[in-house]
Amino acid sequence: MALSPAAVPRREGLRGHLAMLSFSALVAGSFSFGSLIANDIDPVALNALRFLLAGVLIGAAAALGPGLRRRQFRAPWRFLLLGTVFALYFVLMFEGLKTAAPVPTAAVFTLTPVMSAGFGWLFLRQRATPRVAAALAIGGAGALWVIFRADLGALLRFDLGRGEAVFFIGCVAHAAYTPLVRKLNRGEPALVFTFGMMLAALLVLTLYGAPALVATDWAALPPLVWAVLAYLAVCASAMTFVLLQYAALRLPAAKVMAYTYLTPSWVILWEIALGHGAPRALVLGGVALTVLALALLLKDD
């Protein structure tokens, strides 16, 4: 039976929400697994290889699916801009994980919806309703409570760890990426557009990180590094890039990034599964606020 005109956008929106739910779970794993190897390999070298492996997977899927055509890569500066932005995010993420724990780092990630809403207005003139603004404020408060480990004194002193501060800069780049995708996409399929971005990111990382790539003793890396790299390339890169791209074309920027509020909750589950235990109860209060913010952001006006 044919769907009504109103049902088609609703169905597309639902698919966007499902894509971001999967995205948040997979991204959360990169925090827990990434912290295990952050000090074993240079972040630039790690991410260059990550983008190479993920690019092969995405490129093959694009070639077998919608196909790769020269006209799809017109205005290559678009891919270079997006690739640079995302490469910056990932490098700074692993630089931050050298000293920051997974849960507080994931909490920093939940500040991206606030920044994404700002970039959404700047690039697309998307305006936040009072309810969305309230949700962003609640989520931001919950994130700060987790980042400062439920220590009011540390919050008032703004005693932020170096790792969290470094990663925050990366999150600014990530927040800009979502509305930029919507602004710069010219009808290219998600797989093709993601492939172009990944090639550009690989180029940037290879040129910038050539010394680190040469200096890395790849044969001496522990097996855990390669196992985590496989997860990062397949699950936390190839799959999440496509999911984010897919959702960004169907949902407003603020709602896309709203799913980042689930990241600390997923990370806590990952940490428990890895045998690292759960944070103390007071910290969980901040996580609860981020979940409340997600519910408010996803509610239709």
Short mmCIF file of C-alpha atoms in Angstrom, two decimals:
data_model
loop_
_atom_site.label_atom_id
_atom_site.label_comp_id
_atom_site.label_asym_id
_atom_site.label_seq_id
_atom_site.Cartn_x
_atom_site.Cartn_y
_atom_site.Cartn_z
CA MET A 1 0.00 0.00 0.00
CA ALA A 2 1.34 3.42 -0.96
CA LEU A 3 2.28 5.76 1.88
CA SER A 4 0.64 9.16 2.23
CA PRO A 5 2.83 12.21 1.52
CA ALA A 6 2.94 12.98 5.26
CA ALA A 7 3.96 9.40 6.13
CA VAL A 8 7.07 9.48 3.94
CA PRO A 9 8.86 12.24 5.91
CA ARG A 10 7.84 10.53 9.17
CA ARG A 11 9.29 7.23 8.01
CA GLU A 12 12.48 8.94 6.86
CA GLY A 13 12.72 10.71 10.22
CA LEU A 14 12.29 7.41 12.08
CA ARG A 15 15.12 5.90 10.08
CA GLY A 16 17.27 8.88 10.98
CA HIS A 17 16.53 8.31 14.68
CA LEU A 18 17.37 4.60 14.43
CA ALA A 19 20.61 5.47 12.67
CA MET A 20 21.63 7.81 15.49
CA LEU A 21 20.70 5.27 18.19
CA SER A 22 23.10 2.81 16.57
CA PHE A 23 25.64 5.60 16.12
CA SER A 24 25.67 6.45 19.83
CA ALA A 25 26.26 2.84 20.91
CA LEU A 26 29.12 2.32 18.46
CA VAL A 27 30.76 5.66 19.26
CA ALA A 28 30.65 4.88 22.97
CA GLY A 29 32.73 1.77 22.38
CA SER A 30 35.51 3.87 20.89
CA PHE A 31 35.94 5.71 24.21
CA SER A 32 36.31 2.54 26.28
CA PHE A 33 38.43 0.66 23.77
CA GLY A 34 40.41 3.73 22.72
CA SER A 35 41.50 4.43 26.29
CA LEU A 36 43.10 0.97 26.39
CA ILE A 37 45.60 1.82 23.62
CA ALA A 38 45.81 5.62 23.69
CA ASN A 39 49.36 5.54 25.04
CA ASP A 40 50.58 2.72 22.79
CA ILE A 41 50.50 4.54 19.43
CA ASP A 42 50.63 8.11 18.13
CA PRO A 43 47.06 9.45 17.62
CA VAL A 44 47.82 10.75 14.12
CA ALA A 45 49.36 7.44 13.00
CA LEU A 46 46.46 5.49 14.49
CA ASN A 47 43.83 7.59 12.78
CA ALA A 48 45.62 7.64 9.44
CA LEU A 49 45.51 3.84 9.34
CA ARG A 50 41.97 3.91 10.66
CA PHE A 51 40.79 6.16 7.83
CA LEU A 52 42.68 4.02 5.30
CA LEU A 53 40.97 0.81 6.40
CA ALA A 54 37.56 2.44 6.80
CA GLY A 55 37.96 4.18 3.44
CA VAL A 56 38.54 0.87 1.70
CA LEU A 57 35.35 -0.52 3.23
CA ILE A 58 33.28 2.55 2.42
CA GLY A 59 34.74 2.84 -1.08
CA ALA A 60 33.92 -0.79 -1.85
CA ALA A 61 30.39 -0.40 -0.52
CA ALA A 62 29.90 2.79 -2.54
CA ALA A 63 31.22 1.18 -5.73
CA LEU A 64 28.96 -1.85 -5.31
CA GLY A 65 25.96 0.25 -4.24
CA PRO A 66 25.21 3.66 -5.74
CA GLY A 67 28.45 3.61 -7.76
CA LEU A 68 31.29 6.12 -7.93
CA ARG A 69 31.13 8.79 -10.62
CA ARG A 70 33.40 11.75 -11.26
CA ARG A 71 30.52 14.23 -11.11
CA GLN A 72 29.83 13.14 -7.52
CA PHE A 73 33.18 14.60 -6.45
CA ARG A 74 32.76 18.04 -7.95
CA ALA A 75 33.89 20.92 -5.75
CA PRO A 76 36.46 18.76 -3.92
CA TRP A 77 37.09 21.55 -1.43
CA ARG A 78 33.90 20.39 0.31
CA PHE A 79 35.40 17.00 1.08
CA LEU A 80 38.72 18.54 2.12
CA LEU A 81 36.95 20.82 4.60
CA LEU A 82 34.84 18.04 6.09
CA GLY A 83 37.76 15.60 6.16
CA THR A 84 39.98 18.09 7.98
CA VAL A 85 37.26 18.82 10.54
CA PHE A 86 36.64 15.16 11.31
CA ALA A 87 40.33 14.21 11.34
CA LEU A 88 40.91 16.95 13.91
CA TYR A 89 38.15 15.53 16.10
CA PHE A 90 39.52 12.00 16.11
CA VAL A 91 43.15 12.96 16.67
CA LEU A 92 42.24 15.15 19.63
CA MET A 93 39.97 12.44 21.02
CA PHE A 94 42.84 9.98 21.34
CA GLU A 95 45.19 12.68 22.54
CA GLY A 96 42.67 13.41 25.30
CA LEU A 97 42.23 9.73 26.19
CA LYS A 98 45.92 9.54 27.09
CA THR A 99 45.11 11.18 30.42
CA ALA A 100 41.30 11.33 30.70
CA ALA A 101 39.04 8.46 31.77
CA PRO A 102 36.39 7.19 29.29
CA VAL A 103 33.26 8.35 31.16
CA PRO A 104 34.32 12.00 31.72
CA THR A 105 35.61 12.12 28.14
CA ALA A 106 32.27 10.85 26.88
CA ALA A 107 30.60 13.54 28.97
CA VAL A 108 32.66 16.17 27.14
CA PHE A 109 31.27 14.69 23.93
CA THR A 110 27.74 15.44 25.16
CA LEU A 111 28.48 19.16 24.99
CA THR A 112 28.41 18.92 21.19
CA PRO A 113 24.59 19.37 20.85
CA VAL A 114 24.83 22.85 22.35
CA MET A 115 27.61 23.78 19.95
CA SER A 116 25.91 21.99 17.05
CA ALA A 117 22.76 24.04 17.59
CA GLY A 118 24.91 27.18 17.34
CA PHE A 119 26.56 26.00 14.15
CA GLY A 120 23.14 24.94 12.84
CA TRP A 121 21.97 28.54 13.18
CA LEU A 122 25.21 29.91 11.71
CA PHE A 123 25.28 27.67 8.64
CA LEU A 124 21.61 26.77 8.10
CA ARG A 125 19.70 29.37 10.12
CA GLN A 126 18.09 26.59 12.14
CA ARG A 127 16.57 28.09 15.27
CA ALA A 128 16.15 26.32 18.60
CA THR A 129 12.73 26.43 20.26
CA PRO A 130 12.52 27.30 23.99
CA ARG A 131 12.07 23.59 24.78
CA VAL A 132 15.17 22.65 22.78
CA ALA A 133 17.14 25.43 24.45
CA ALA A 134 16.04 24.16 27.87
CA ALA A 135 17.02 20.61 26.93
CA LEU A 136 20.45 21.75 25.78
CA ALA A 137 20.93 23.59 29.08
CA ILE A 138 19.90 20.51 31.11
CA GLY A 139 22.14 18.25 29.08
CA GLY A 140 25.05 20.66 29.38
CA ALA A 141 24.60 20.81 33.16
CA GLY A 142 24.53 17.02 33.37
CA ALA A 143 27.65 16.76 31.22
CA LEU A 144 29.55 19.25 33.39
CA TRP A 145 28.53 17.33 36.53
CA VAL A 146 30.03 14.15 35.08
CA ILE A 147 33.13 15.88 33.67
CA PHE A 148 33.97 17.30 37.11
CA ARG A 149 33.13 13.94 38.75
CA ALA A 150 30.29 15.32 40.87
CA ASP A 151 32.77 17.57 42.69
CA LEU A 152 31.09 20.96 43.17
CA GLY A 153 34.36 22.53 44.29
CA ALA A 154 36.16 21.36 41.15
CA LEU A 155 33.26 22.66 39.05
CA LEU A 156 33.37 26.08 40.70
CA ARG A 157 37.15 26.23 40.24
CA PHE A 158 36.68 24.91 36.70
CA ASP A 159 39.41 22.39 37.52
CA LEU A 160 39.34 20.72 34.12
CA GLY A 161 41.80 17.96 33.31
CA ARG A 162 44.17 18.36 30.36
CA GLY A 163 42.66 15.38 28.51
CA GLU A 164 39.13 16.73 28.79
CA ALA A 165 40.27 20.19 27.66
CA VAL A 166 42.06 18.79 24.60
CA PHE A 167 39.06 16.68 23.62
CA PHE A 168 36.71 19.66 24.01
CA ILE A 169 38.52 21.37 21.12
CA GLY A 170 37.90 18.27 19.03
CA CYS A 171 34.23 18.32 19.97
CA VAL A 172 33.92 21.86 18.61
CA ALA A 173 35.06 20.46 15.25
CA HIS A 174 32.60 17.55 15.52
CA ALA A 175 29.73 19.92 16.28
CA ALA A 176 30.47 21.92 13.14
CA TYR A 177 30.59 18.78 11.00
CA THR A 178 26.89 17.86 11.24
CA PRO A 179 25.35 21.09 9.85
CA LEU A 180 28.23 21.35 7.34
CA VAL A 181 27.24 17.98 5.87
CA ARG A 182 23.74 19.23 5.22
CA LYS A 183 24.99 22.51 3.79
CA LEU A 184 27.67 21.04 1.51
CA ASN A 185 25.93 17.90 0.26
CA ARG A 186 24.70 18.37 -3.32
CA GLY A 187 22.58 15.28 -3.62
CA GLU A 188 25.40 12.73 -3.43
CA PRO A 189 24.46 9.37 -1.82
CA ALA A 190 25.58 9.02 1.81
CA LEU A 191 28.14 6.33 0.99
CA VAL A 192 29.73 8.35 -1.80
CA PHE A 193 29.82 11.56 0.20
CA THR A 194 31.34 9.75 3.20
CA PHE A 195 33.94 8.12 0.97
CA GLY A 196 35.01 11.49 -0.40
CA MET A 197 35.30 12.90 3.11
CA MET A 198 37.36 9.92 4.28
CA LEU A 199 39.77 10.18 1.36
CA ALA A 200 40.28 13.85 2.19
CA ALA A 201 40.82 13.07 5.88
CA LEU A 202 43.36 10.37 4.96
CA LEU A 203 45.22 12.85 2.74
CA VAL A 204 45.37 15.45 5.53
CA LEU A 205 46.52 12.94 8.14
CA THR A 206 49.12 11.42 5.84
CA LEU A 207 50.66 14.77 4.94
CA TYR A 208 50.55 16.12 8.49
CA GLY A 209 51.48 12.86 10.22
CA ALA A 210 54.18 11.57 7.87
CA PRO A 211 56.89 11.73 10.59
CA ALA A 212 54.70 9.82 13.05
CA LEU A 213 53.79 7.22 10.43
CA VAL A 214 57.46 6.61 9.64
CA ALA A 215 58.52 6.56 13.30
CA THR A 216 55.86 4.04 14.38
CA ASP A 217 57.19 0.48 14.80
CA TRP A 218 54.12 -1.21 13.39
CA ALA A 219 55.47 -4.75 13.84
CA ALA A 220 56.04 -4.19 17.56
CA LEU A 221 52.53 -2.95 18.36
CA PRO A 222 50.62 -5.12 20.89
CA PRO A 223 47.82 -7.33 19.50
CA LEU A 224 45.31 -5.23 21.47
CA VAL A 225 46.18 -2.19 19.32
CA TRP A 226 45.30 -4.08 16.15
CA ALA A 227 42.08 -5.44 17.67
CA VAL A 228 40.96 -1.95 18.73
CA LEU A 229 42.02 -0.56 15.36
CA ALA A 230 39.73 -3.08 13.66
CA TYR A 231 36.82 -1.95 15.83
CA LEU A 232 37.59 1.70 15.19
CA ALA A 233 37.87 1.22 11.42
CA VAL A 234 34.79 -0.95 10.92
CA CYS A 235 32.37 -0.07 13.73
CA ALA A 236 33.41 3.38 14.95
CA SER A 237 34.41 4.77 11.55
CA ALA A 238 32.88 3.15 8.47
CA MET A 239 29.55 2.35 10.10
CA THR A 240 29.18 5.51 12.20
CA PHE A 241 30.22 7.84 9.37
CA VAL A 242 27.46 6.46 7.18
CA LEU A 243 24.93 6.52 10.02
CA LEU A 244 25.76 10.13 10.87
CA GLN A 245 25.68 11.16 7.23
CA TYR A 246 22.34 9.39 6.73
CA ALA A 247 20.76 11.00 9.79
CA ALA A 248 22.16 14.48 9.10
CA LEU A 249 20.25 14.57 5.81
CA ARG A 250 16.95 13.68 7.53
CA LEU A 251 17.00 15.40 10.92
CA PRO A 252 17.81 18.92 12.20
CA ALA A 253 21.38 19.30 13.45
CA ALA A 254 20.33 19.66 17.10
CA LYS A 255 18.33 16.41 17.00
CA VAL A 256 21.14 14.54 15.28
CA MET A 257 23.60 15.57 17.93
CA ALA A 258 21.04 14.98 20.70
CA TYR A 259 21.95 11.31 20.58
CA THR A 260 25.39 12.13 21.89
CA TYR A 261 23.64 12.51 25.25
CA LEU A 262 23.37 8.71 25.32
CA THR A 263 27.14 8.30 25.01
CA PRO A 264 28.01 8.40 28.76
CA SER A 265 25.30 5.82 29.45
CA TRP A 266 26.65 3.52 26.75
CA VAL A 267 30.23 4.07 27.96
CA ILE A 268 29.24 3.10 31.50
CA LEU A 269 27.80 -0.15 30.13
CA TRP A 270 30.97 -0.74 28.09
CA GLU A 271 33.13 -0.08 31.17
CA ILE A 272 31.09 -2.51 33.26
CA ALA A 273 31.35 -5.13 30.50
CA LEU A 274 35.14 -4.66 30.41
CA GLY A 275 35.33 -5.13 34.16
CA HIS A 276 36.23 -1.53 34.98
CA GLY A 277 33.24 -0.94 37.28
CA ALA A 278 30.69 1.87 37.35
CA PRO A 279 31.11 5.48 38.50
CA ARG A 280 29.80 6.52 41.89
CA ALA A 281 26.11 7.30 42.38
CA LEU A 282 26.51 11.09 42.41
CA VAL A 283 28.09 10.98 38.95
CA LEU A 284 25.17 8.91 37.68
CA GLY A 285 22.91 11.85 38.52
CA GLY A 286 24.61 13.86 35.79
CA VAL A 287 24.16 10.97 33.35
CA ALA A 288 20.44 10.96 34.19
CA LEU A 289 20.23 14.65 33.28
CA THR A 290 21.78 13.94 29.86
CA VAL A 291 19.17 11.22 29.22
CA LEU A 292 16.42 13.69 30.19
CA ALA A 293 17.89 16.19 27.74
CA LEU A 294 17.77 13.56 25.00
CA ALA A 295 14.08 12.90 25.67
CA LEU A 296 13.27 16.61 25.52
CA LEU A 297 15.24 17.12 22.31
CA LEU A 298 13.58 14.24 20.51
CA LYS A 299 10.07 15.34 21.41
CA ASP A 300 8.32 16.89 18.42
CA ASP A 301 7.15 20.50 18.71
#
